[in-house]
Amino acid sequence: MAAIELQGVTKRFGAVTALNDLDLTVKNGEIYGFLGPNGAGKSTTINVLLDFVRPTDGTATVLGHDAREESTEIRQRVGVLPDGYHVYDRLTGRQHLQFAIDSKEADDDPEELLARVGIAAAADRKAGGYSKGMAQRLVLGMALVGQPDLLILDEPSTGLDPAGAREMREIIHAERDRGATVFFSSHILGQVDSVCDRVGILREGELVAEDTVSGLRDAIDTQSTLVVRVDQTPPEIEQRLRALDGVSGIMVDDTTITVESNDGSKSAVLSTIEESGASIEDFSTEDASLEDLFMAYTNDDRKVVA
Amino acid sequence: MSWTVVAQKDFRDAGRSKMLWAVSVLFVLFAAGAAFIYAQIPALQQGGANNAISSLGFVHFLQSPVTMLVPIIGLLLGYKAISGEVENGSVKLLLSLPHRRSSVVFGKFVGRVSVLTVSIVVGFAVATAVMLALYPNVSPGRFALFVLLAVLFGAAYVSIGVGVSSLTKSTTIAGASIFGIYLLFNWLWETIGLGIGWVLSGTFFFTEGIPNWFQLYTRLSPNGAFSNVAGPMLSDAGIQEALTLTPQPGDPFYLSTWFALLILLGWIVIPIALGSLRFRSRDL
């Protein structure tokens, strides 16, 4: 049984299609990174899983339960860090935890959970006075109540400093090691490659790529990025470069030409630039990163031919 | 039970609202002040020819100010219950936990009625203290009954407030709606009824006595229902007798006290039931 299973899920808000016939499977016990730029539909997907919004079409199953019909059963076994939430300003951190514990009829110790997410010292302060990062820790603590079988974390690193983001990753790993499945969304790739077993990339409501992190790496191993600084950018340089074999992406700025290409076509790129009338002042190559791939999948502005 | 957890949380949360404390203080001042003024001004007393100061008279004296203030407290307590949480996003914390939407609506209603009850009971407790100090003749049973009726009346308005609150994501819209509802039931209801009478009979004046339909119409508002329950219940008649009382002997059943009580209970049940139905079916 899969932890999460979406089949043909479509969600329209008026004329806007947020999710378009989305199929997605998250296996039991894995850490799944759900990537995509803002507005791709990540939060909508999570809202469908939690029955916050109802799909226009398709079905969603979480831990074997139908997301629409058996939502309370699902939420009993799932820990959630939602997006765009707001804490209860007038209740303390401890009261928040106690509320989650009472709601799930769990027997956790609020103290222990607050310590685990690093805000034990603020337990008796009203959450309205918490910083964004502290609120994020508090809600993560609420998500951990009752040893959930599945953690759904929407942009978990929001508001956290680098140390906080590292603690978040450690908690995610610890929860997976305990046996939980972790599904988290992010628009920042750097959070994903060190944590996830598998990654799915969502764009405009559709899953455009899905693989293990190493699988994605293999796919881009032969790629590299060439950054060339020139005195001027000749007209039609883009078309001329695009015509070359092995070039997969081009971005032209004022005096910088960035080319994504096979390792073998570097010299062809450089000579094409010189032949078209520009003189090269400097150039460097970088191995393509997951970031580049992510951008290639998600960003139109870079005119990438993926 | 899931709703009890929500109610508890909500009682703690709403109970810490400064606005609520301000309203409660206002209510305490109002109840105690009224008790004091009532003792000071014999002309206001309805204690009978012997001019004795009585708590029953005092309760009558309180009735119309209560119908003005309690709806405000109830509506203010209710209108942000759901819309406020949807608007600012805390509903996502609430519904990430295993609560049904209907438990959320019902739990919030119960939590806020509890807050209202505390505020009414404290207000009247202070009034009782003032009364015990000033009045020779206190009837605690009827006074307690009046407090209970005031709580029921307030619960009807909390229900209306929470019901409205579950229909919209915007506290601004909810706020405007409860303002309109307050105006409707406290200032416009009878005028509208007279307008209906004019359409039906071509005159604003009922020359042959007040027709039954108009009497029923006035009882259909929470305020009318409350007044028509409180009046007989606080008279000298026994409770049993008061319940079956109608304005005139031989009036139809729908003008009896128990029917007005039924209408009042309807105002408690129906708005949150409708709000709950709507909240269940909508996207957050």
XYZ file of C-alpha atoms in Angstrom:
590
model
C 0.000 0.000 0.000
C 1.293 3.421 -0.932
C 1.396 6.202 1.631
C -0.027 8.667 -0.867
C -1.746 7.920 -4.124
C -3.198 10.543 -6.437
C -5.021 9.424 -9.547
C -5.998 11.889 -12.209
C -6.480 14.700 -9.733
C -7.660 17.935 -11.297
C -8.477 21.055 -9.325
C -9.879 24.162 -10.914
C -10.546 27.428 -9.115
C -12.917 29.188 -11.490
C -11.015 29.535 -14.745
C -7.658 28.706 -13.180
C -6.458 25.129 -13.314
C -4.267 24.504 -10.280
C -3.781 20.775 -10.805
C -4.129 19.052 -14.133
C -4.721 15.302 -14.151
C -2.024 14.676 -11.574
C -0.861 11.137 -10.828
C 1.503 10.729 -7.916
C 2.576 7.844 -5.725
C 4.589 8.131 -2.531
C 5.829 4.800 -1.201
C 5.736 3.775 2.409
C 8.818 4.716 4.352
C 10.413 7.060 1.831
C 11.241 10.735 1.982
C 9.639 12.353 -1.017
C 10.578 15.866 -2.032
C 7.840 17.695 -3.882
C 9.469 20.459 -5.842
C 8.213 23.291 -7.926
C 8.167 27.053 -8.225
C 5.608 29.086 -6.342
C 2.173 28.640 -7.799
C 2.924 25.243 -9.346
C 0.206 23.586 -7.298
C 2.194 22.079 -4.422
C 0.020 23.510 -1.669
C -3.137 22.674 -3.595
C -1.955 19.062 -3.778
C -1.405 19.012 -0.033
C -4.777 20.699 0.546
C -6.418 17.915 -1.454
C -4.672 15.274 0.671
C -6.015 16.897 3.850
C -9.499 17.579 2.442
C -9.001 21.330 2.799
C -10.069 21.604 -0.835
C -12.018 19.105 -2.902
C -10.690 18.004 -6.258
C -12.734 18.823 -9.336
C -11.881 15.367 -10.631
C -9.842 12.320 -9.674
C -9.203 10.545 -6.394
C -6.684 10.909 -3.611
C -5.833 8.136 -1.160
C -3.715 8.610 1.942
C -2.570 5.611 4.012
C -5.252 3.587 2.272
C -8.070 5.979 3.171
C -10.049 8.052 0.729
C -9.122 11.692 1.242
C -12.702 12.900 0.941
C -14.647 10.214 2.776
C -12.240 9.279 5.546
C -10.407 12.486 6.236
C -10.499 12.293 10.022
C -8.991 8.787 9.940
C -6.234 10.176 7.741
C -5.573 13.178 9.939
C -5.458 10.930 12.994
C -2.383 9.213 11.533
C -0.760 12.124 9.731
C 1.336 14.952 11.123
C 1.006 18.190 9.186
C 2.999 21.351 8.891
C 0.716 23.371 6.631
C 1.529 26.361 4.505
C 0.095 29.791 5.280
C -1.042 28.820 8.746
C -1.354 31.151 11.693
C -0.782 30.171 15.317
C -3.266 31.035 18.053
C -1.807 34.303 19.284
C -3.348 34.091 22.724
C -2.331 30.512 23.517
C 1.099 29.471 24.740
C 3.375 26.994 23.003
C 2.545 24.390 25.600
C -1.199 24.921 25.087
C -0.753 24.448 21.341
C 0.983 21.122 21.930
C -1.606 20.077 24.485
C -4.369 20.883 22.010
C -2.749 18.663 19.378
C -2.223 15.891 21.939
C -5.838 16.077 23.143
C -7.122 16.213 19.584
C -5.240 13.047 18.635
C -5.865 11.397 22.004
C -2.120 10.828 22.160
C -0.020 10.614 25.301
C 3.026 12.644 24.315
C 4.739 14.927 26.774
C 4.465 18.532 25.526
C 7.720 19.361 27.266
C 9.594 16.657 25.400
C 8.264 17.676 21.989
C 8.997 21.357 22.616
C 12.542 20.412 23.559
C 12.875 18.294 20.459
C 11.998 21.214 18.189
C 14.152 23.560 20.224
C 11.656 25.941 21.833
C 11.408 24.492 25.345
C 12.438 27.845 26.788
C 9.432 29.541 25.178
C 6.900 26.903 26.283
C 4.880 29.268 28.448
C 5.017 32.314 26.254
C 2.077 33.235 24.076
C 2.650 32.091 20.529
C 1.568 35.506 19.214
C 4.972 36.768 20.325
C 6.933 34.022 18.562
C 9.165 34.759 15.589
C 8.318 33.121 12.265
C 10.999 30.518 12.887
C 9.725 29.715 16.378
C 6.175 29.384 15.093
C 7.472 27.019 12.421
C 9.178 24.924 15.112
C 6.034 24.943 17.222
C 3.873 23.673 14.380
C 6.478 21.042 13.517
C 6.247 19.940 17.143
C 2.454 19.687 16.765
C 2.971 17.608 13.614
C 5.125 15.123 15.534
C 2.396 14.436 18.106
C 1.238 10.825 18.241
C 4.077 9.323 16.182
C 2.360 9.819 12.827
C 2.740 7.268 10.033
C 3.047 10.073 7.509
C 4.423 13.574 7.811
C 3.186 16.162 5.337
C 5.352 19.251 5.487
C 4.576 22.222 3.283
C 7.699 24.353 2.780
C 9.122 23.265 6.140
C 12.194 25.483 6.041
C 10.243 28.722 5.707
C 11.459 31.195 8.275
C 14.228 28.950 9.576
C 17.850 30.032 9.687
C 20.483 27.596 8.326
C 20.908 25.938 11.722
C 17.155 25.565 12.015
C 16.940 24.116 8.516
C 19.606 21.570 9.458
C 17.679 20.569 12.585
C 14.600 20.210 10.411
C 16.498 17.819 8.126
C 17.693 15.835 11.134
C 14.161 15.500 12.434
C 12.956 14.413 8.988
C 15.638 11.715 8.894
C 14.876 10.588 12.431
C 11.178 10.301 11.626
C 11.926 8.268 8.512
C 14.212 5.993 10.560
C 11.363 5.523 13.019
C 9.312 4.200 10.124
C 7.341 7.227 9.014
C 6.880 8.354 5.443
C 7.792 11.976 4.829
C 6.257 14.063 2.069
C 7.496 17.605 1.876
C 7.269 20.406 -0.601
C 9.796 23.040 -1.391
C 10.645 25.589 -4.023
C 14.293 25.484 -2.970
C 16.231 22.617 -4.403
C 19.079 22.850 -1.920
C 16.805 21.523 0.794
C 15.953 18.476 -1.188
C 19.011 16.809 -2.585
C 20.550 16.003 0.792
C 17.316 14.711 2.311
C 15.138 13.011 -0.228
C 14.972 9.487 -1.491
C 12.884 10.593 -4.428
C 11.973 13.888 -5.988
C 9.008 14.943 -8.048
C 8.972 18.230 -9.907
C 5.633 19.942 -10.348
C 5.053 22.646 -12.899
C 1.763 24.332 -13.678
C -0.168 21.555 -12.020
C 1.596 18.701 -13.779
C 4.370 16.381 -12.706
C 7.159 17.056 -15.195
C 9.874 14.863 -13.679
C 10.161 12.209 -11.032
C 13.230 10.238 -10.079
C 15.646 9.460 -7.303
C 18.141 12.180 -6.564
C 20.973 10.046 -7.968
C 18.884 9.297 -11.041
C 18.482 12.999 -11.640
C 22.200 13.435 -11.151
C 23.001 10.774 -13.710
C 20.745 12.485 -16.178
C 22.737 15.648 -15.953
C 26.218 14.272 -15.400
C 27.298 14.887 -18.932
C 25.954 18.416 -18.867
C 27.847 21.498 -17.924
C 27.284 25.187 -17.879
C 29.536 27.532 -19.774
C 29.529 31.151 -18.704
C 31.121 33.470 -21.251
C 31.758 37.165 -20.708
C 31.951 39.147 -23.927
C 32.420 42.798 -24.901
C 29.087 42.803 -26.716
C 26.411 40.312 -27.574
C 26.068 39.872 -31.300
C 22.570 39.783 -32.737
C 21.166 36.377 -33.455
C 23.773 34.757 -31.240
C 21.044 32.742 -29.604
C 19.830 31.200 -32.826
C 23.359 30.416 -33.951
C 24.227 28.724 -30.666
C 20.992 26.827 -30.521
C 21.760 25.329 -33.897
C 24.823 23.624 -32.434
C 24.774 19.971 -31.469
C 24.610 19.253 -27.758
C 23.428 22.691 -26.641
C 20.419 22.372 -24.386
C 19.948 25.848 -23.006
C 20.986 29.408 -23.628
C 20.578 32.579 -21.646
C 21.824 35.897 -22.933
C 22.346 38.873 -20.652
C 24.040 42.198 -21.390
C 27.555 40.909 -21.691
C 27.166 37.386 -20.405
C 26.183 34.348 -22.388
C 25.309 31.246 -20.408
C 25.113 27.998 -22.285
C 24.098 24.594 -21.063
C 25.668 21.938 -23.193
C 27.348 18.579 -23.448
C 30.919 18.560 -22.311
C 32.006 17.850 -25.912
C 30.567 20.960 -27.484
C 32.344 23.644 -25.459
C 34.882 24.572 -28.109
C 32.189 24.783 -30.772
C 30.288 27.181 -28.561
C 33.310 29.392 -27.984
C 34.264 29.534 -31.629
C 30.710 30.298 -32.667
C 30.666 33.266 -30.336
C 33.940 34.606 -31.688
C 32.901 34.033 -35.305
C 29.796 36.084 -34.776
C 31.858 39.142 -33.922
C 32.164 39.292 -30.160
C 35.453 39.069 -28.356
C 35.578 36.827 -25.351
C 36.892 38.501 -22.222
C 36.566 35.614 -19.882
C 34.857 32.264 -19.585
C 34.280 29.582 -17.002
C 32.612 26.206 -16.873
C 30.608 24.687 -14.118
C 29.266 21.196 -13.885
C 25.557 21.307 -14.114
C 23.896 21.130 -10.731
C 20.513 19.865 -9.715
C 19.652 23.514 -9.430
C 20.211 23.967 -13.154
C 18.073 20.983 -13.892
C 15.377 22.278 -11.592
C 15.492 25.624 -13.345
C 15.421 23.885 -16.687
C 12.243 22.121 -15.687
C 10.529 24.990 -14.069
C 11.633 28.291 -15.512
C 10.509 29.590 -18.844
C 12.454 32.807 -18.641
C 15.750 31.132 -19.183
C 14.650 29.937 -22.592
C 15.967 26.529 -21.882
C 15.426 23.871 -24.469
C 15.149 21.001 -22.109
C -15.238 13.710 21.806
C -13.606 15.862 19.222
C -15.883 18.873 19.699
C -15.139 19.064 23.424
C -11.438 19.488 22.643
C -12.262 22.262 20.177
C -14.649 23.865 22.673
C -12.025 23.810 25.417
C -9.376 25.278 23.167
C -11.772 27.915 21.957
C -12.897 28.824 25.450
C -9.266 29.386 26.445
C -8.555 31.321 23.291
C -11.694 33.478 23.074
C -11.642 33.896 26.850
C -8.370 35.783 26.488
C -9.728 38.257 23.978
C -9.443 41.835 25.224
C -12.532 42.827 23.304
C -14.469 40.190 25.163
C -13.185 41.361 28.514
C -14.220 44.907 27.651
C -17.723 43.739 26.769
C -17.931 41.655 29.938
C -16.840 44.549 32.107
C -19.455 46.656 30.361
C -22.039 44.022 31.125
C -21.045 43.799 34.795
C -21.158 47.573 35.121
C -24.492 47.608 33.404
C -26.047 44.915 35.616
C -24.685 46.304 38.856
C -25.462 49.873 37.830
C -29.003 48.923 36.896
C -29.478 47.200 40.247
C -28.269 50.294 42.011
C -30.352 52.729 39.962
C -33.415 50.556 40.354
C -33.064 50.766 44.115
C -32.633 54.509 43.973
C -35.558 55.459 41.752
C -38.912 54.328 43.104
C -40.654 55.466 39.911
C -38.916 52.673 38.018
C -40.107 50.014 40.366
C -42.903 47.691 39.474
C -43.098 46.087 42.849
C -46.742 47.022 43.301
C -48.703 49.474 45.385
C -46.722 48.870 48.548
C -43.707 50.252 46.775
C -41.561 47.404 48.046
C -38.393 46.824 46.147
C -38.446 43.363 44.643
C -36.063 41.351 42.579
C -38.904 40.385 40.296
C -39.511 44.029 39.555
C -35.823 44.452 39.012
C -35.763 41.609 36.555
C -38.509 43.273 34.539
C -36.538 46.440 34.684
C -33.515 44.577 33.262
C -35.342 42.875 30.469
C -35.183 45.500 27.754
C -31.568 46.542 28.397
C -30.663 42.848 28.251
C -32.337 42.505 24.871
C -30.117 45.302 23.630
C -26.774 44.277 25.120
C -26.790 40.475 25.045
C -27.249 40.282 21.236
C -24.203 42.502 20.785
C -22.094 40.254 23.018
C -23.370 37.094 21.335
C -22.808 38.357 17.802
C -19.370 39.747 18.634
C -18.410 36.420 20.171
C -19.605 34.489 17.152
C -18.765 36.344 13.979
C -15.032 35.688 13.912
C -15.256 32.126 15.201
C -14.804 30.504 11.799
C -14.229 33.370 9.367
C -11.367 34.704 11.488
C -9.606 31.347 11.489
C -10.139 30.871 7.764
C -8.996 34.408 7.025
C -5.758 34.236 8.991
C -5.027 30.568 8.369
C -5.202 29.133 11.885
C -8.015 26.884 10.658
C -5.272 24.921 8.887
C -3.768 24.043 12.255
C -7.163 23.122 13.571
C -8.126 20.953 10.617
C -4.711 19.337 10.314
C -5.816 17.588 13.485
C -8.469 14.892 13.310
C -11.541 17.105 13.738
C -14.614 17.000 11.537
C -15.754 20.288 10.124
C -19.050 19.904 11.985
C -17.166 19.307 15.265
C -15.275 22.527 14.659
C -18.476 24.532 14.196
C -20.226 22.900 17.132
C -17.172 23.034 19.404
C -16.697 26.702 18.650
C -20.351 27.373 19.366
C -20.134 25.607 22.721
C -16.828 27.305 23.589
C -18.237 30.724 22.875
C -21.544 30.122 24.612
C -19.450 29.152 27.651
C -17.595 32.438 27.478
C -20.910 34.263 27.142
C -22.345 32.366 30.095
C -19.383 33.325 32.248
C -19.824 36.949 31.290
C -23.604 36.937 31.919
C -23.342 34.988 35.179
C -20.590 37.218 36.511
C -22.609 40.281 35.533
C -25.729 39.061 37.269
C -23.770 37.763 40.275
C -22.534 41.275 40.833
C -26.087 42.522 40.406
C -27.238 39.949 42.954
C -24.651 41.173 45.417
C -25.881 44.725 44.945
C -29.455 43.536 45.325
C -28.793 41.574 48.477
C -27.284 44.698 49.939
C -30.147 46.956 48.931
C -33.322 44.925 48.514
C -35.432 43.522 51.276
C -37.272 41.109 49.025
C -35.225 38.841 46.780
C -36.628 35.967 44.788
C -33.528 33.969 43.837
C -35.402 31.280 41.910
C -36.932 33.657 39.389
C -33.735 35.598 39.183
C -31.837 32.411 38.298
C -34.502 31.635 35.695
C -33.983 35.036 34.152
C -30.221 34.435 34.000
C -30.871 31.111 32.271
C -33.200 32.746 29.740
C -30.627 35.468 29.112
C -28.035 32.752 28.420
C -30.410 31.005 25.997
C -31.099 34.322 24.315
C -27.371 34.983 24.060
C -26.786 31.457 22.742
C -29.226 32.196 19.916
C -27.121 35.182 18.917
C -23.854 33.236 19.265
C -25.427 30.655 16.975
C -26.360 33.336 14.454
C -22.848 34.805 14.698
C -21.086 31.445 14.297
C -23.492 30.521 11.498
C -22.703 33.710 9.574
C -19.038 33.139 10.348
C -19.044 29.762 8.647
C -20.394 31.200 5.415
C -17.550 33.547 4.569
C -13.761 33.772 4.517
C -13.892 37.465 5.299
C -14.286 38.860 8.800
C -15.239 42.168 7.176
C -18.225 40.584 5.460
C -19.107 38.655 8.614
C -18.855 41.875 10.644
C -21.085 43.802 8.251
C -23.573 40.925 8.278
C -23.911 40.779 12.055
C -24.316 44.549 12.160
C -27.178 44.206 9.687
C -28.664 41.346 11.686
C -28.508 43.377 14.874
C -30.300 46.279 13.195
C -32.869 43.955 11.697
C -33.867 42.208 14.910
C -33.511 45.148 17.280
C -34.796 48.066 15.228
C -36.405 47.051 11.974
C -38.347 43.884 12.668
C -41.601 45.484 13.794
C -41.451 48.154 11.111
C -41.086 45.475 8.461
C -44.053 43.679 10.019
C -46.118 46.845 9.813
C -45.040 47.165 6.195
C -46.295 43.655 5.550
C -49.544 44.627 7.252
C -49.849 47.618 4.979
C -49.361 45.437 1.901
C -51.956 42.983 3.186
C -54.598 45.372 4.433
C -53.710 48.799 3.056
C -53.291 50.400 6.469
C -50.565 50.778 9.077
C -53.084 50.599 11.878
C -54.765 47.524 13.193
C -58.207 48.900 13.957
C -59.691 45.621 15.116
C -56.998 44.573 17.514
C -53.605 43.101 16.676
C -54.098 40.181 14.307
C -52.690 36.796 15.251
C -50.309 36.646 12.322
C -48.678 39.879 13.435
C -48.288 38.616 16.981
C -46.690 35.457 15.668
C -44.482 37.493 13.353
C -43.106 39.559 16.240
C -42.310 36.326 18.092
C -40.358 34.946 15.163
C -37.399 37.190 15.857
C -35.084 36.042 18.664
C -35.893 39.228 20.565
C -39.639 38.736 20.277
C -39.344 35.097 21.263
C -37.218 35.993 24.282
C -39.545 38.762 25.485
C -42.566 36.532 25.116
C -40.883 33.781 27.119
C -39.365 36.039 29.763
C -42.567 38.018 30.397
C -44.834 35.155 31.565
C -41.962 33.228 33.179
C -41.155 36.180 35.398
C -44.734 36.943 36.308
C -46.218 35.740 39.551
C -47.764 32.789 37.755
C -46.402 29.314 38.358
C -43.959 27.969 35.742
C -46.394 25.327 34.448
C -49.120 27.886 34.098
C -46.768 30.442 32.513
C -45.749 27.999 29.784
C -49.289 27.496 28.514
C -50.198 31.148 28.792
C -51.331 33.046 25.691
C -51.920 36.821 25.428
C -55.712 36.285 25.409
C -57.669 33.242 26.464
C -58.535 31.188 23.409
C -55.558 32.345 21.307
C -54.048 29.671 19.040
C -51.200 27.467 20.332
C -48.576 29.352 18.353
C -49.076 32.355 20.593
C -48.397 30.434 23.775
C -45.245 30.798 25.846
C -43.952 27.325 25.115
C -44.177 28.009 21.393
C -42.111 31.163 21.842
C -39.612 29.065 23.785
C -39.527 26.640 20.856
C -38.800 29.525 18.488
C -35.985 30.681 20.757
C -34.506 27.170 20.786
C -34.890 27.101 17.001
C -32.710 30.204 16.818
C -30.067 28.318 18.793
C -30.126 25.166 16.675
C -30.851 26.244 13.104
C -28.154 28.873 12.395
C -25.232 26.654 13.464
C -26.789 23.664 11.728
C -26.946 25.612 8.448
C -23.472 27.062 9.023
C -22.114 23.602 9.682
C -23.635 22.228 6.466
C -22.110 25.037 4.450
C -18.717 24.821 6.140
C -18.553 21.085 5.494
C -18.949 21.481 1.791
C -16.632 24.329 1.021
C -12.930 24.743 0.232
C -10.883 26.470 2.894
